[in-house]
């Protein structure tokens, strides 16, 4: 019996030592990750993240069909156009969508000068599409679709004003960014 207790004690001691070593390793990794996160935060805080093509860049060619069945392309953007790209389930999109629809409703040229792109599954996008349809030509597409790719979208929401030549006049992730940059 004493041999059994001695073996059991050695085994428990070895397991405790292994647990201690693993815990020290996890703590070391957490410190490294924390340092990397802080480094990323400090480098990102100096410059704003570009959510889509910046002012002065030219929108790529695209062709899509709106939810109403109309054809829309870069060539069909007549005059200055307000563009909004949204995704269902995005909290920032939910915050900016009412502001965007309000701006779109008063945008010069009306619905023909407003393009809204909803990126996501058609079923998930139904609420956004319903809100945007009265004030914009709405395109619903999957992630990586042609319209959002042509606009250089890398996050949501992405908003812009585009001139007749397809050049971005202003872009950002909030309605106020687009209004300020466009001089509204």
Coordinates of N, CA and C in Angstrom, one line a residue:
X1 N 0.8 -1.2 0.0 CA 0.0 0.0 0.0 C 0.9 1.3 0.0
X2 N 2.0 1.3 0.7 CA 2.8 2.4 0.8 C 3.5 2.7 -0.6
X3 N 3.7 1.6 -1.3 CA 4.3 1.8 -2.7 C 3.2 2.5 -3.6
X4 N 2.0 2.1 -3.4 CA 0.9 2.7 -4.2 C 0.8 4.2 -3.9
X5 N 0.8 4.5 -2.6 CA 0.7 5.9 -2.2 C 1.9 6.7 -2.7
X6 N 3.1 6.2 -2.7 CA 4.3 6.8 -3.2 C 4.2 7.1 -4.7
X7 N 3.8 6.1 -5.4 CA 3.6 6.2 -6.9 C 2.5 7.3 -7.2
X8 N 1.5 7.2 -6.5 CA 0.4 8.2 -6.7 C 0.8 9.6 -6.3
X9 N 1.6 9.8 -5.3 CA 2.1 11.1 -4.9 C 3.1 11.6 -6.0
X10 N 3.9 10.8 -6.5 CA 4.8 11.2 -7.6 C 4.0 11.6 -8.9
X11 N 3.0 10.8 -9.2 CA 2.2 11.1 -10.3 C 1.4 12.4 -10.2
X12 N 0.9 12.6 -9.0 CA 0.2 13.9 -8.7 C 1.1 15.1 -8.8
X13 N 2.3 14.9 -8.3 CA 3.4 15.9 -8.3 C 3.8 16.3 -9.7
X14 N 3.9 15.2 -10.6 CA 4.3 15.4 -12.0 C 3.2 16.2 -12.7
X15 N 1.9 15.8 -12.5 CA 0.8 16.5 -13.1 C 0.7 17.9 -12.7
X16 N 1.0 18.2 -11.4 CA 1.0 19.6 -10.9 C 2.1 20.4 -11.6
X17 N 3.3 19.8 -11.7 CA 4.4 20.5 -12.4 C 4.1 20.8 -13.9
X18 N 3.5 19.8 -14.5 CA 3.0 20.0 -15.9 C 2.0 21.1 -16.0
X19 N 1.1 21.1 -15.1 CA 0.0 22.2 -15.1 C 0.7 23.5 -14.9
X20 N 1.6 23.6 -14.0 CA 2.3 24.9 -13.8 C 3.1 25.3 -15.0
X21 N 3.8 24.4 -15.7 CA 4.5 24.8 -16.9 C 3.6 25.3 -18.0
X22 N 2.4 24.6 -18.2 CA 1.5 25.0 -19.2 C 0.9 26.4 -18.8
X23 N 0.6 26.6 -17.6 CA 0.0 27.9 -17.2 C 1.0 29.0 -17.4
X24 N 2.3 28.8 -17.1 CA 3.3 29.8 -17.4 C 3.4 30.1 -18.9
X25 N 3.3 29.1 -19.7 CA 3.4 29.2 -21.2 C 2.2 30.0 -21.7
X26 N 1.0 29.8 -21.1 CA -0.2 30.5 -21.5 C -0.1 32.0 -21.1
X27 N 0.4 32.2 -19.9 CA 0.6 33.6 -19.5 C 1.6 34.4 -20.4
X28 N 2.7 33.7 -20.8 CA 3.6 34.3 -21.6 C 3.0 34.7 -23.0
X29 N 2.2 33.8 -23.6 CA 1.6 34.0 -24.8 C 0.6 35.2 -24.7
X30 N -0.2 35.2 -23.6 CA -1.1 36.3 -23.5 C -0.4 37.7 -23.4
X31 N 0.7 37.7 -22.7 CA 1.5 39.0 -22.7 C 2.0 39.4 -24.1
X32 N 2.4 38.4 -24.9 CA 2.8 38.7 -26.3 C 1.6 39.2 -27.1
X33 N 0.5 38.6 -27.0 CA -0.7 39.0 -27.7 C -1.1 40.4 -27.3
X34 N -1.1 40.7 -26.0 CA -1.4 42.0 -25.5 C -0.5 43.1 -26.1
X35 N 0.8 42.7 -26.1 CA 1.8 43.7 -26.7 C 1.5 43.9 -28.2
X36 N 1.1 42.9 -28.9 CA 0.8 43.0 -30.4 C -0.5 43.8 -30.6
X37 N -1.5 43.6 -29.7 CA -2.7 44.4 -29.8 C -2.5 45.9 -29.5
X38 N -1.7 46.2 -28.5 CA -1.4 47.5 -28.2 C -0.6 48.2 -29.3
X39 N 0.3 47.4 -29.9 CA 1.1 48.0 -31.1 C 0.2 48.3 -32.3
X40 N -0.8 47.4 -32.5 CA -1.7 47.7 -33.6 C -2.6 48.9 -33.3
X41 N -3.1 49.0 -32.1 CA -3.9 50.1 -31.7 C -3.1 51.4 -31.9
X42 N -1.9 51.5 -31.4 CA -1.1 52.7 -31.5 C -0.8 53.1 -32.9
X43 N -0.5 52.1 -33.8 CA -0.2 52.5 -35.2 C -1.5 52.9 -35.9
X44 N -2.6 52.3 -35.6 CA -3.9 52.6 -36.3 C -4.5 53.9 -35.8
X45 N -4.2 54.4 -34.6 CA -4.8 55.6 -34.1 C -4.3 56.8 -34.8
X46 N -3.2 56.8 -35.4 CA -2.7 58.0 -36.1 C -3.4 58.3 -37.4
X47 N -3.8 57.3 -38.1 CA -4.4 57.5 -39.4 C -5.7 56.8 -39.5
X48 N -6.7 57.4 -40.1 CA -8.1 56.8 -40.1 C -8.0 55.6 -41.1
X49 N -8.9 54.6 -40.8 CA -9.0 53.5 -41.7 C -9.8 53.9 -42.9
X50 N -9.3 53.5 -44.1 CA -9.9 53.8 -45.4 C -10.9 52.7 -45.6
X51 N -12.2 53.0 -45.5 CA -13.3 52.0 -45.6 C -13.6 51.6 -47.1
X52 N -13.3 52.6 -48.0 CA -13.5 52.3 -49.4 C -12.5 53.3 -50.2
X53 N -12.7 53.3 -51.5 CA -11.8 54.2 -52.3 C -11.8 55.6 -51.7
X54 N -10.6 56.2 -51.5 CA -10.5 57.6 -51.0 C -10.9 58.6 -52.1
X55 N -11.1 59.9 -51.6 CA -11.3 61.0 -52.5 C -10.2 61.1 -53.6
X56 N -10.6 61.3 -54.8 CA -9.7 61.4 -55.9 C -9.5 60.1 -56.7
X57 N -9.8 59.0 -56.1 CA -9.7 57.7 -56.8 C -10.9 57.5 -57.7
X58 N -10.6 56.6 -58.7 CA -11.7 56.4 -59.7 C -12.3 55.0 -59.4
X59 N -13.7 55.0 -59.5 CA -14.4 53.8 -59.2 C -14.2 52.8 -60.4
X60 N -14.0 51.5 -60.1 CA -13.8 50.6 -61.2 C -15.1 50.3 -61.9
X61 N -15.0 49.6 -63.1 CA -16.2 49.3 -63.8 C -17.0 48.2 -63.1
X62 N -18.3 48.4 -63.1 CA -19.2 47.4 -62.6 C -20.5 47.4 -63.3
X63 N -21.3 46.3 -63.2 CA -22.6 46.2 -63.8 C -23.4 45.3 -62.9
X64 N -24.6 45.8 -62.5 CA -25.4 45.0 -61.6 C -26.9 45.2 -61.9
X65 N -27.7 44.4 -61.3 CA -29.2 44.6 -61.5 C -29.7 45.0 -60.1
X66 N -30.6 46.0 -60.1 CA -31.2 46.4 -58.8 C -32.3 45.5 -58.4
X67 N -32.7 45.6 -57.2 CA -33.8 44.7 -56.7 C -35.1 45.0 -57.5
X68 N -35.2 46.1 -58.1 CA -36.4 46.4 -59.0 C -36.2 45.9 -60.4
X69 N -35.0 45.3 -60.7 CA -34.8 44.8 -62.0 C -34.1 45.7 -63.0
X70 N -33.8 46.9 -62.6 CA -33.1 47.8 -63.5 C -31.6 47.6 -63.6
X71 N -31.0 47.9 -64.7 CA -29.6 47.7 -64.8 C -28.9 49.0 -64.3
X72 N -27.8 48.8 -63.6 CA -27.0 49.9 -63.1 C -25.5 49.6 -63.3
X73 N -24.8 50.6 -63.7 CA -23.3 50.4 -64.0 C -22.6 51.7 -63.7
X74 N -21.3 51.6 -63.8 CA -20.6 52.9 -63.5 C -21.0 53.9 -64.6
X75 N -21.2 53.5 -65.8 CA -21.6 54.4 -66.9 C -22.9 55.0 -66.7
X76 N -23.8 54.4 -65.9 CA -25.2 54.9 -65.8 C -25.3 55.8 -64.6
X77 N -24.2 56.1 -63.9 CA -24.2 57.1 -62.8 C -24.1 58.5 -63.4
X78 N -25.3 59.1 -63.5 CA -25.4 60.4 -64.1 C -25.3 61.5 -63.0
X79 N -24.4 62.5 -63.2 CA -24.3 63.5 -62.2 C -23.6 63.0 -61.0
X80 N -23.6 63.9 -60.0 CA -23.0 63.5 -58.7 C -24.0 62.4 -58.1
X81 N -23.4 61.3 -57.6 CA -24.1 60.2 -57.0 C -23.7 59.9 -55.6
X82 N -24.7 59.7 -54.7 CA -24.5 59.3 -53.4 C -24.5 57.8 -53.3
X83 N -23.5 57.2 -52.7 CA -23.4 55.8 -52.6 C -23.3 55.3 -51.2
X84 N -24.1 54.3 -50.8 CA -24.0 53.7 -49.5 C -23.9 52.2 -49.6
X85 N -23.0 51.6 -48.9 CA -22.8 50.1 -48.9 C -23.0 49.6 -47.5
X86 N -24.0 48.7 -47.3 CA -24.4 48.3 -46.0 C -24.4 46.8 -45.9
X87 N -24.4 46.2 -44.7 CA -24.5 44.8 -44.6 C -25.4 44.4 -43.4
X88 N -26.3 43.4 -43.5 CA -27.2 43.1 -42.4 C -26.4 42.6 -41.2
X89 N -26.8 42.8 -40.0 CA -26.2 42.4 -38.8 C -25.0 43.2 -38.4
X90 N -24.8 44.3 -39.1 CA -23.7 45.2 -38.8 C -24.3 46.4 -37.9
X91 N -23.8 46.5 -36.7 CA -24.3 47.5 -35.8 C -24.1 48.9 -36.2
X92 N -22.9 49.2 -36.8 CA -22.6 50.5 -37.4 C -23.5 50.8 -38.5
X93 N -23.8 49.8 -39.3 CA -24.7 50.0 -40.5 C -26.1 50.4 -40.0
X94 N -26.6 49.7 -38.9 CA -27.9 50.0 -38.4 C -28.0 51.4 -37.8
X95 N -26.8 51.9 -37.3 CA -26.8 53.3 -36.8 C -26.8 54.3 -38.0
X96 N -26.1 54.0 -39.1 CA -25.9 55.0 -40.2 C -27.1 54.9 -41.2
X97 N -27.8 53.8 -41.3 CA -28.8 53.6 -42.3 C -29.9 54.7 -42.2
X98 N -30.5 55.0 -41.1 CA -31.5 56.1 -41.0 C -30.9 57.4 -41.4
X99 N -29.7 57.7 -41.1 CA -29.0 59.0 -41.5 C -28.8 59.0 -43.0
X100 N -28.4 57.9 -43.5 CA -28.2 57.8 -45.0 C -29.5 58.0 -45.7
X101 N -30.6 57.3 -45.3 CA -31.9 57.4 -46.0 C -32.4 58.9 -45.9
X102 N -32.1 59.5 -44.8 CA -32.6 60.9 -44.6 C -31.8 61.8 -45.6
X103 N -30.5 61.6 -45.7 CA -29.7 62.4 -46.7 C -30.1 62.0 -48.1
X104 N -30.3 60.7 -48.4 CA -30.7 60.3 -49.7 C -32.1 60.9 -50.2
X105 N -33.0 61.0 -49.2 CA -34.3 61.6 -49.5 C -34.2 63.0 -50.0
X106 N -33.2 63.8 -49.5 CA -33.1 65.2 -49.9 C -31.9 65.4 -50.9
X107 N -31.3 64.3 -51.4 CA -30.2 64.5 -52.3 C -30.7 65.0 -53.7
X108 N -29.9 66.0 -54.2 CA -30.3 66.5 -55.5 C -30.4 65.4 -56.6
X109 N -31.4 65.4 -57.4 CA -31.6 64.4 -58.4 C -32.4 63.2 -58.0
X110 N -32.7 63.1 -56.7 CA -33.6 62.1 -56.2 C -33.0 60.7 -56.3
X111 N -33.9 59.7 -56.3 CA -33.6 58.3 -56.3 C -32.6 57.9 -57.4
X112 N -32.6 58.6 -58.6 CA -31.8 58.2 -59.7 C -30.3 58.6 -59.4
X113 N -30.1 59.4 -58.4 CA -28.7 59.8 -58.1 C -28.2 59.2 -56.8
X114 N -28.9 58.2 -56.3 CA -28.5 57.5 -55.1 C -28.4 56.0 -55.4
X115 N -27.3 55.4 -55.0 CA -27.1 54.0 -55.2 C -26.8 53.4 -53.8
X116 N -27.5 52.4 -53.5 CA -27.3 51.7 -52.2 C -27.0 50.2 -52.6
X117 N -26.0 49.7 -51.9 CA -25.6 48.3 -52.1 C -25.7 47.6 -50.8
X118 N -26.5 46.5 -50.7 CA -26.6 45.7 -49.5 C -25.9 44.4 -49.8
X119 N -24.8 44.2 -49.0 CA -24.0 43.0 -49.1 C -24.4 41.9 -48.1
X120 N -24.8 40.8 -48.6 CA -25.3 39.7 -47.8 C -26.4 38.9 -48.4
X121 N -26.8 37.9 -47.7 CA -27.9 37.0 -48.2 C -29.1 37.8 -48.4
X122 N -29.9 37.5 -49.5 CA -31.1 38.3 -49.8 C -32.1 38.2 -48.6
X123 N -32.3 37.1 -48.0 CA -33.2 36.9 -46.9 C -32.8 37.8 -45.7
X124 N -31.5 37.8 -45.4 CA -31.0 38.6 -44.3 C -31.1 40.1 -44.5
X125 N -31.0 40.4 -45.8 CA -31.0 41.8 -46.2 C -32.3 42.5 -46.4
X126 N -33.4 41.8 -46.2 CA -34.7 42.3 -46.5 C -35.1 43.6 -45.8
X127 N -34.7 43.7 -44.5 CA -35.0 44.9 -43.8 C -34.3 46.1 -44.4
X128 N -33.0 46.0 -44.7 CA -32.2 47.1 -45.2 C -32.7 47.5 -46.6
X129 N -33.0 46.5 -47.4 CA -33.6 46.7 -48.8 C -34.9 47.5 -48.7
X130 N -35.8 47.1 -47.8 CA -37.1 47.8 -47.6 C -36.9 49.2 -47.2
X131 N -35.9 49.5 -46.4 CA -35.6 50.9 -45.9 C -35.1 51.7 -47.0
X132 N -34.2 51.1 -47.9 CA -33.5 51.9 -48.9 C -34.2 52.0 -50.2
X133 N -35.1 51.1 -50.5 CA -35.8 51.1 -51.8 C -36.6 52.4 -52.1
X134 N -37.2 53.1 -51.1 CA -37.9 54.3 -51.5 C -37.0 55.5 -51.8
X135 N -35.7 55.4 -51.4 CA -34.9 56.6 -51.7 C -33.7 56.3 -52.6
X136 N -33.5 55.1 -53.0 CA -32.3 54.7 -53.7 C -32.5 53.6 -54.7
X137 N -31.6 53.5 -55.7 CA -31.5 52.3 -56.5 C -30.8 51.3 -55.7
X138 N -31.3 50.1 -55.4 CA -30.7 49.2 -54.5 C -30.2 48.0 -55.2
X139 N -29.0 47.6 -54.9 CA -28.4 46.4 -55.5 C -28.1 45.5 -54.3
X140 N -28.5 44.3 -54.3 CA -28.2 43.3 -53.3 C -27.2 42.3 -53.9
X141 N -26.1 42.1 -53.2 CA -25.1 41.2 -53.7 C -24.4 40.4 -52.6
X142 N -23.7 39.4 -53.0 CA -23.0 38.6 -52.0 C -21.7 39.3 -51.7
X143 N -21.0 38.8 -50.6 CA -19.7 39.4 -50.2 C -18.7 39.2 -51.4
X144 N -18.0 40.2 -51.7 CA -17.0 40.1 -52.8 C -17.7 40.4 -54.2
X145 N -18.9 40.9 -54.2 CA -19.7 41.2 -55.4 C -19.0 42.3 -56.2
X146 N -19.4 42.4 -57.5 CA -18.8 43.3 -58.4 C -18.9 44.8 -58.0
X147 N -20.0 45.2 -57.5 CA -20.2 46.6 -57.2 C -19.4 47.0 -56.0
X148 N -19.4 46.3 -54.9 CA -18.6 46.6 -53.8 C -17.1 46.5 -54.1
X149 N -16.7 45.6 -54.9 CA -15.3 45.5 -55.3 C -14.9 46.7 -56.1
X150 N -15.7 47.1 -57.1 CA -15.4 48.3 -57.9 C -15.3 49.6 -57.0
X151 N -16.0 49.6 -55.9 CA -15.9 50.8 -55.0 C -14.8 50.6 -54.0
X152 N -14.1 49.5 -54.0 CA -13.0 49.3 -53.0 C -13.4 49.1 -51.6
X153 N -14.6 48.6 -51.4 CA -15.2 48.5 -50.0 C -14.4 47.4 -49.3
X154 N -14.0 47.7 -48.0 CA -13.3 46.8 -47.2 C -13.9 46.7 -45.8
X155 N -15.1 47.3 -45.6 CA -15.8 47.3 -44.3 C -17.1 48.0 -44.5
X156 N -17.9 47.9 -43.4 CA -19.3 48.4 -43.5 C -19.6 49.3 -42.3
X157 N -20.4 50.3 -42.5 CA -20.9 50.9 -43.7 C -19.8 51.6 -44.4
X158 N -20.0 51.7 -45.7 CA -19.1 52.5 -46.6 C -19.9 53.5 -47.4
X159 N -19.6 54.8 -47.3 CA -20.4 55.8 -48.0 C -19.5 56.7 -48.8
X160 N -20.1 57.2 -49.9 CA -19.3 58.0 -50.8 C -20.2 58.9 -51.6
X161 N -19.5 59.9 -52.2 CA -20.1 60.7 -53.2 C -19.2 60.6 -54.4
X162 N -19.8 60.4 -55.6 CA -19.1 60.1 -56.8 C -19.5 61.1 -57.9
X163 N -18.5 61.7 -58.6 CA -18.9 62.6 -59.7 C -19.3 61.9 -61.0
X164 N -19.6 62.6 -62.0 CA -20.1 62.1 -63.3 C -19.0 61.2 -63.9
X165 N -17.8 61.6 -63.7 CA -16.7 60.8 -64.3 C -16.3 59.5 -63.6
X166 N -17.0 59.3 -62.4 CA -16.7 58.1 -61.7 C -15.6 58.3 -60.6
X167 N -15.2 59.5 -60.4 CA -14.2 59.8 -59.4 C -14.8 60.1 -58.0
X168 N -14.2 59.5 -57.0 CA -14.7 59.7 -55.6 C -14.5 61.1 -55.2
X169 N -15.5 61.8 -54.8 CA -15.4 63.2 -54.2 C -15.2 63.1 -52.7
X170 N -15.8 62.2 -52.0 CA -15.7 62.0 -50.6 C -16.1 60.6 -50.2
X171 N -15.4 60.1 -49.2 CA -15.8 58.7 -48.7 C -15.6 58.6 -47.2
X172 N -16.2 57.7 -46.6 CA -16.1 57.5 -45.2 C -17.0 56.4 -44.7
X173 N -17.1 56.3 -43.4 CA -18.0 55.2 -42.8 C -19.2 55.9 -42.1
X174 N -19.3 57.2 -42.2 CA -20.5 57.8 -41.6 C -21.0 58.9 -42.5
X175 N -22.2 59.2 -42.4 CA -22.9 60.2 -43.2 C -22.2 61.6 -42.9
X176 N -21.8 61.9 -41.7 CA -21.2 63.1 -41.4 C -19.8 63.2 -42.1
X177 N -19.1 62.1 -42.3 CA -17.8 62.2 -43.0 C -18.0 62.6 -44.5
X178 N -19.0 62.0 -45.1 CA -19.3 62.3 -46.5 C -19.8 63.8 -46.6
X179 N -20.7 64.2 -45.7 CA -21.2 65.6 -45.8 C -20.1 66.6 -45.6
X180 N -19.2 66.4 -44.6 CA -18.1 67.3 -44.3 C -17.1 67.4 -45.5
X181 N -16.7 66.2 -45.9 CA -15.8 66.1 -47.0 C -16.3 66.6 -48.3
X182 N -17.6 66.5 -48.5 CA -18.2 67.0 -49.8 C -18.5 68.5 -49.7
X183 N -18.4 69.1 -48.5 CA -18.7 70.5 -48.4 C -20.2 70.8 -48.3
X184 N -21.0 69.8 -47.8 CA -22.4 70.1 -47.7 C -22.7 71.0 -46.5

